Tab-separated table of C-alpha atoms in Angstrom:
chain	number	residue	atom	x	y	z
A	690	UNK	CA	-18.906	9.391	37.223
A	691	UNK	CA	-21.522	6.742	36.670
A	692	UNK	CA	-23.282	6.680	33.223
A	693	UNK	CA	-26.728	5.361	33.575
A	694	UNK	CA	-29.007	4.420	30.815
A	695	UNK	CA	-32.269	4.741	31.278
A	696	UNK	CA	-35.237	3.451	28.518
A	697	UNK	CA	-38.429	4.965	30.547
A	698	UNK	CA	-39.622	8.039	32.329
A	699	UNK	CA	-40.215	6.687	35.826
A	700	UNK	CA	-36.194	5.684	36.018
A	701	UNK	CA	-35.389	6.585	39.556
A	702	UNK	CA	-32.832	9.501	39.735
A	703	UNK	CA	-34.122	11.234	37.067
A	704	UNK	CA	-38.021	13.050	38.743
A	705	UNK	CA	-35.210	16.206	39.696
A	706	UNK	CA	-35.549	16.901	35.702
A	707	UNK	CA	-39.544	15.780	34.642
A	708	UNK	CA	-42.000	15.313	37.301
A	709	UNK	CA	-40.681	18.135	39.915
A	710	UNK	CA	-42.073	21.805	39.608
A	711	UNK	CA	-40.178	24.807	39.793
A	712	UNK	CA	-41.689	25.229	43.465
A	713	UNK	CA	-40.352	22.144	44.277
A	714	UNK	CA	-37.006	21.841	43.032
A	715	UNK	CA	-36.450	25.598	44.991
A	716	UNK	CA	-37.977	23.533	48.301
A	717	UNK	CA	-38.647	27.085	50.763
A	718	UNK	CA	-39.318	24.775	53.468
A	719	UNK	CA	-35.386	23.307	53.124
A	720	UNK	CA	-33.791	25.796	51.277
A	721	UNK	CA	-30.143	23.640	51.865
A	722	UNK	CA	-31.872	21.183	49.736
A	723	UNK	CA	-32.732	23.500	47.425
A	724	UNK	CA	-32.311	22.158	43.359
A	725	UNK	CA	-31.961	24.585	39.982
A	726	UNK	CA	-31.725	23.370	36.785
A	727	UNK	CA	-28.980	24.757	34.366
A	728	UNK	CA	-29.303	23.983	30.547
A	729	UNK	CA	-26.017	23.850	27.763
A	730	UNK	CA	-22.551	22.823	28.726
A	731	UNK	CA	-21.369	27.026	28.391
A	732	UNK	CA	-24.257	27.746	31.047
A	733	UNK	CA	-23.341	24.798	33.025
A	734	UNK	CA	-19.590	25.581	32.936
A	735	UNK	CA	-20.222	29.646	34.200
A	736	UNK	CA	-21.959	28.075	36.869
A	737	UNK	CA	-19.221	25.940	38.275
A	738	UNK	CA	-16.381	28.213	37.261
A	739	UNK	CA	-18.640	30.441	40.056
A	740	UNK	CA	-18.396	27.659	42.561
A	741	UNK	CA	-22.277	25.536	42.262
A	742	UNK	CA	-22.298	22.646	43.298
A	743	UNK	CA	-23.951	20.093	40.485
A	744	UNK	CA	-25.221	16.758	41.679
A	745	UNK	CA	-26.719	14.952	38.359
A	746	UNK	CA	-26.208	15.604	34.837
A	747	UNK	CA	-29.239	14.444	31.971
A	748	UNK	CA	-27.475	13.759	28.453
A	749	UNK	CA	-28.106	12.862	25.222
A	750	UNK	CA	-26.156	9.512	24.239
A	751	UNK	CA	-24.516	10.965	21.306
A	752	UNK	CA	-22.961	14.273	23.560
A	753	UNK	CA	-21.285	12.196	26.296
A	754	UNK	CA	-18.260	12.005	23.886
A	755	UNK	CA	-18.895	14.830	21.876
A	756	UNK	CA	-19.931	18.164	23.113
A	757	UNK	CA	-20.653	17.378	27.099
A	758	UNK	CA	-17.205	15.029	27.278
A	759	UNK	CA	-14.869	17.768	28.943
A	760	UNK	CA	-18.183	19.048	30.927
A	761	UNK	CA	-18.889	15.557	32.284
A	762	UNK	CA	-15.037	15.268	33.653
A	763	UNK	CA	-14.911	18.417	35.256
A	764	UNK	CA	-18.694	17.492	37.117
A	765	UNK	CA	-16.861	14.388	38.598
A	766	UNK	CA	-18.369	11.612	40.276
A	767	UNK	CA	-22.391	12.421	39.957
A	768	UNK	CA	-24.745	9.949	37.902
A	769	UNK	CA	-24.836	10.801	34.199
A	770	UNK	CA	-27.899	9.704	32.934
A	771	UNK	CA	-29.085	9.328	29.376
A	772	UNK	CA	-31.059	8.302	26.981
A	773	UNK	CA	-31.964	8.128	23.479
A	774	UNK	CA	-32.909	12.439	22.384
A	775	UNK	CA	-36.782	11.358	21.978
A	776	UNK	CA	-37.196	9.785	25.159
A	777	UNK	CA	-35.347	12.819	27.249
A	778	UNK	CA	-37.827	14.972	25.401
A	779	UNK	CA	-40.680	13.377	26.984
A	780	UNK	CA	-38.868	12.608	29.932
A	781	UNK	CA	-37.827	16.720	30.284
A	782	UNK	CA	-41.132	18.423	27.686
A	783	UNK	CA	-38.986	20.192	25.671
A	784	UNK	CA	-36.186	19.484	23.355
A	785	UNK	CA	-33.015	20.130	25.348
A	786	UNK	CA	-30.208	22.784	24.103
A	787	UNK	CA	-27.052	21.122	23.254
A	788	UNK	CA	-28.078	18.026	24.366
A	789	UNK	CA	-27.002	18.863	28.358
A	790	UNK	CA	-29.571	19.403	31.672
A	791	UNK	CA	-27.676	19.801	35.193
A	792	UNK	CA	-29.188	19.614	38.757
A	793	UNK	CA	-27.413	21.978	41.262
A	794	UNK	CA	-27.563	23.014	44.223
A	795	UNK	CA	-29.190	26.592	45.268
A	796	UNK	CA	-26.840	28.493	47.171
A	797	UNK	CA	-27.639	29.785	50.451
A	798	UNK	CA	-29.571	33.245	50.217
A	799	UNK	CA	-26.803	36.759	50.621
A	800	UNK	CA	-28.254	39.112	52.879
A	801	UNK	CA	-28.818	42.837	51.324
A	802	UNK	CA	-25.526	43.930	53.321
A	803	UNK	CA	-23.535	41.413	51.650
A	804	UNK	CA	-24.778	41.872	47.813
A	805	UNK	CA	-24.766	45.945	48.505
A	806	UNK	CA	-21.591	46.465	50.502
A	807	UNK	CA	-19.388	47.335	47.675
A	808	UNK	CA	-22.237	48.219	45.609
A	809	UNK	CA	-23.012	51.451	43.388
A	810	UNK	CA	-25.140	50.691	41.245
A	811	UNK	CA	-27.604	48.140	41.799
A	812	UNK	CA	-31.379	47.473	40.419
A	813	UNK	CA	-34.430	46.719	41.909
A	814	UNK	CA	-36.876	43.831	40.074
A	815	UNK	CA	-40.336	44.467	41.592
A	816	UNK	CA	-42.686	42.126	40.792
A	817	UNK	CA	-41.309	40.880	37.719
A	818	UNK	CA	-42.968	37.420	36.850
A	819	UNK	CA	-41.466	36.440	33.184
A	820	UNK	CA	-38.666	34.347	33.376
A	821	UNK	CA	-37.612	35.617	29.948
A	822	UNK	CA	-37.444	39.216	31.192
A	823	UNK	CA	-35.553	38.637	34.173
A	824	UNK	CA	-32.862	36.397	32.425
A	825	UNK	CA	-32.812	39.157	29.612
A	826	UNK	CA	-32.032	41.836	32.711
A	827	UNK	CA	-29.617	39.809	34.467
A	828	UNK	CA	-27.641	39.497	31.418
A	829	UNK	CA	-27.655	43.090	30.341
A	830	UNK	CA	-26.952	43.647	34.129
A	831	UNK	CA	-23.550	41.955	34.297
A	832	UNK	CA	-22.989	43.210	30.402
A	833	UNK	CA	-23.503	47.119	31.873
A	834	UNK	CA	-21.866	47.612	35.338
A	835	UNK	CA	-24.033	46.848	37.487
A	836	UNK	CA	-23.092	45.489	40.895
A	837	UNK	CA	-26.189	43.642	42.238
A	838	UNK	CA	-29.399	42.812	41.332
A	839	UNK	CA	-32.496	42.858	44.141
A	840	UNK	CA	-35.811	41.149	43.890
A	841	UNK	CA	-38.724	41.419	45.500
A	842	UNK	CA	-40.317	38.210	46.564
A	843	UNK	CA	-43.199	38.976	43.916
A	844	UNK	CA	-40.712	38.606	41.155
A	845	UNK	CA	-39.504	35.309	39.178
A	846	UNK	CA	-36.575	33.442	40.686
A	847	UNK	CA	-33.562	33.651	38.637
A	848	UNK	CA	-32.477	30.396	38.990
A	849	UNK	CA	-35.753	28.615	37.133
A	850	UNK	CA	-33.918	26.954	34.291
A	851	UNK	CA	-35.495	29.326	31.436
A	852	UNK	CA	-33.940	32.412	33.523
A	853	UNK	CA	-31.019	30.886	33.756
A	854	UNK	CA	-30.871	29.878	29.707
A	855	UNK	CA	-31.727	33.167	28.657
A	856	UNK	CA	-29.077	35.055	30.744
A	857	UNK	CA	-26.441	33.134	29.336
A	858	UNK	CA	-25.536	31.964	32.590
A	859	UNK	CA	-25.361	35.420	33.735
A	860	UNK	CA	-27.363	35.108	36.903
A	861	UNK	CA	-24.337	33.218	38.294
A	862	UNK	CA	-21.975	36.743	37.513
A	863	UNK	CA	-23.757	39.333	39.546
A	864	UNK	CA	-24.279	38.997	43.256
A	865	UNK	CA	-28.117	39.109	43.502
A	866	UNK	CA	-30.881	38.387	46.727
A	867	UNK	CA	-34.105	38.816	47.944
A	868	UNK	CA	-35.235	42.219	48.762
A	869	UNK	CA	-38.039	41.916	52.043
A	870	UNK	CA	-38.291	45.324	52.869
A	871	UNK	CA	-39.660	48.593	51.215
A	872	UNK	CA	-37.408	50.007	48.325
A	873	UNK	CA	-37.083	53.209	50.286
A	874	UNK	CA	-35.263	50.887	53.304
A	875	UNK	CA	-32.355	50.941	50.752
A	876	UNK	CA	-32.115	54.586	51.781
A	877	UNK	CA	-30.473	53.474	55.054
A	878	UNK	CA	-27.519	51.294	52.605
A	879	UNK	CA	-26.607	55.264	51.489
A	880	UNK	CA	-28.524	54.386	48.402
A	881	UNK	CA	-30.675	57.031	46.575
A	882	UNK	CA	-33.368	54.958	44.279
A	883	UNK	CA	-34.856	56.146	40.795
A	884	UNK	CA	-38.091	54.681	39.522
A	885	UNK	CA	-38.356	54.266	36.514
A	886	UNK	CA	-42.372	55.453	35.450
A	887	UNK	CA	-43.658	57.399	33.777
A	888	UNK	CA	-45.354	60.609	35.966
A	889	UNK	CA	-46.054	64.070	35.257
A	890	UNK	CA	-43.107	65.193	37.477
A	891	UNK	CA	-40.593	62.251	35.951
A	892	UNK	CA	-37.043	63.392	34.987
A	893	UNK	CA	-35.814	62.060	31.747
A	894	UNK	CA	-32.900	59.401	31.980
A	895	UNK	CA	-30.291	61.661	30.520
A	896	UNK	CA	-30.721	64.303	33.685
A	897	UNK	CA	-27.123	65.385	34.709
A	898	UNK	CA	-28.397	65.092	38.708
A	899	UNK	CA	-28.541	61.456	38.152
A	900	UNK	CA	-24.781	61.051	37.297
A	901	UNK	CA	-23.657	62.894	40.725
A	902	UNK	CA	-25.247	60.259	42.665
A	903	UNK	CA	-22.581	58.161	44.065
A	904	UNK	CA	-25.125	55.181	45.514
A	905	UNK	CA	-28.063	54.327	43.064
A	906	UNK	CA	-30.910	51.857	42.805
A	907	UNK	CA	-32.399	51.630	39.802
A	908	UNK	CA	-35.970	50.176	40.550
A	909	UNK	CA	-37.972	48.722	37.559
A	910	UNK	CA	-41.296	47.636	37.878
A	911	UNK	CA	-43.672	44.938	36.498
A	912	UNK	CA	-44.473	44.283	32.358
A	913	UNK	CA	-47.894	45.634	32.459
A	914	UNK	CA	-48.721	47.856	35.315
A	915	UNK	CA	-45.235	49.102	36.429
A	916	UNK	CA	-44.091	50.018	39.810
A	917	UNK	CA	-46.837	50.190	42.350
A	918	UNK	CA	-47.272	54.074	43.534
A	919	UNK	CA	-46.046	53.781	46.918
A	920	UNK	CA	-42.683	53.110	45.740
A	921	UNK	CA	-42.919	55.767	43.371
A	922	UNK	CA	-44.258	58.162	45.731
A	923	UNK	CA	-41.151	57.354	47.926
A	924	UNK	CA	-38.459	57.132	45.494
A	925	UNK	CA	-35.689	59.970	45.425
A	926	UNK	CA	-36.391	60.313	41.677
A	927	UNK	CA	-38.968	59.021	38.889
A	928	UNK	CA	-37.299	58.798	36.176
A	929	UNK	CA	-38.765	58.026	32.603
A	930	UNK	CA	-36.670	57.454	29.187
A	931	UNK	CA	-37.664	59.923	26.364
A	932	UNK	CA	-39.776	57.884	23.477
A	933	UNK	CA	-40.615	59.319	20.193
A	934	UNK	CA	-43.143	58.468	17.885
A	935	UNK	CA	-45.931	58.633	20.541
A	936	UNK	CA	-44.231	55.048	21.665
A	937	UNK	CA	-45.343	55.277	25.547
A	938	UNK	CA	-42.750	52.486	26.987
A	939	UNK	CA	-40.448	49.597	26.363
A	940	UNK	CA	-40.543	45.964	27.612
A	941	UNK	CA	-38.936	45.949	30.691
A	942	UNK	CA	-35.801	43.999	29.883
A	943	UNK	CA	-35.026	46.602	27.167
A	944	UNK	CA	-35.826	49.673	29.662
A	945	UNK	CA	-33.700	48.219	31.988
A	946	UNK	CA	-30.655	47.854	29.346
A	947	UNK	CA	-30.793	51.462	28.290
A	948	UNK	CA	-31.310	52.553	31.761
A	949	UNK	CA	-28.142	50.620	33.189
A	950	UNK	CA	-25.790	52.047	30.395
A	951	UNK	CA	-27.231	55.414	30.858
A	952	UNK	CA	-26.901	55.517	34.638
A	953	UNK	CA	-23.729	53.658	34.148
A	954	UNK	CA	-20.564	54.555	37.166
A	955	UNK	CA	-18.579	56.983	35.976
């Protein structure tokens, strides 16, 4: 490893964790050159216990022999570069947990096959934008059983670094890709999907039809206007969770937690 000090923001090396967007560090145009930033030496660690490949670390002085010392080992010979914790705040805009940023490497993209082949329970994120939500689902997703996670391309990636922070590193446990056709194409996997809206012919979650199916998506839709009706209308079942209290809905990172245990294998 090579620790590098650095005493302004235009250092070269270190643009991969200020100046470069989210849009940019994903790079669609090369996806093998594809960057995501993980956050917190646990985080970091889940990551390359699962194989990513990390090619600079950002560290506060005082962690390099404290907190980030076994972390720094294990990344082996990648530029360490840090910095007293004021000027990595402006360097980064935000104050970074545990002291610890990480550039890595996007993997390559699974195809649907791959992610759904051993698959039996598996949810659809359609057109989920909050990076918050979709880190909170990814970690209730690996928490509750479920085997793969599919996005639409109108959804958040999971690997922007707040995503990643908020599912505990969780996004790196469940096989997850990019879902480019209809929901109802999952039909042809041997999957049956349930929406979950709310529709005068919904079923509620507990319905004992649900726990016979042996192949099921769970599809949830956006924070404020759901699942678009074309999905719904071609779902095998719309399926809503019983609220009392006139409540109409949950966020949809709490839905989606009492929906996986629920629908959970048996």
């Amino acid at each position: 490893m090579a620790i590098i000090e650095i005493s302004s923001l235009t250092h070269p090396g270190v643009e991969v964790f200020s100046t470069l967007t989210e849009a940019q560090l994903r790079n669609r145009v090369e996806p093998e050159k594809g960057i995501f930033i993980a956050e917190s030496p646990k985080v970091i660690n889940v990551a390359l216990d699962k194989g990513y490949q990390p090619t600079a670390l950002l560290c506060e002085r005082r962690h390099i022999e404290g907190d980030a010392r076994e972390l720094i080992a294990r990344c082996g010979d990648i530029p360490v570069y840090t910095g007293e914790r004021r000027l990595l705040e402006q360097l980064t805009g935000y104050t970074l947990t545990r002291g610890v940023l990480c550039a890595m490497r996007r993997p390559v993209d699974l195809s649907i096959e791959a992610v759904c082949r051993e698959a039996s329970r598996v949810v659809v994120i359609d057109g989920v934008v909050d990076t918050t939500n979709i880190g909170a689902i990814f970690r209730s997703a690996a928490a509750l059983g479920i085997d793969a996670v599919l996005l639409t391309r109108s959804s958040c990636d999971p690997l922007n670094r707040r995503s990643v922070r908020v599912s505990m590193g969780s996004v790196f446990l469940v096989p997850w890709t990019w879902l480019e056709t209809p929901v109802c194409s999952l039909n042809s996997l041997g999957f049956k999907t349930a929406a979950m809206a709310l529709t005068d012919d919904s079923i509620p979650l507990d319905a004992p039809v649900l726990k016979t199916v042996p192949r099921l998506a769970i599809v949830m839709g956006t924070e404020g206007d759901g699942l678009p009706r074309d999905t719904i209308s071609k779902a095998d079942f719309v399926v809503r969770i019983p609220m009392h209290h006139k409540v109409d809905s949950l966020n949809v990172a709490a839905a989606a937690a009492v929906a996986f245990w629920e629908l959970r294998r048996s």
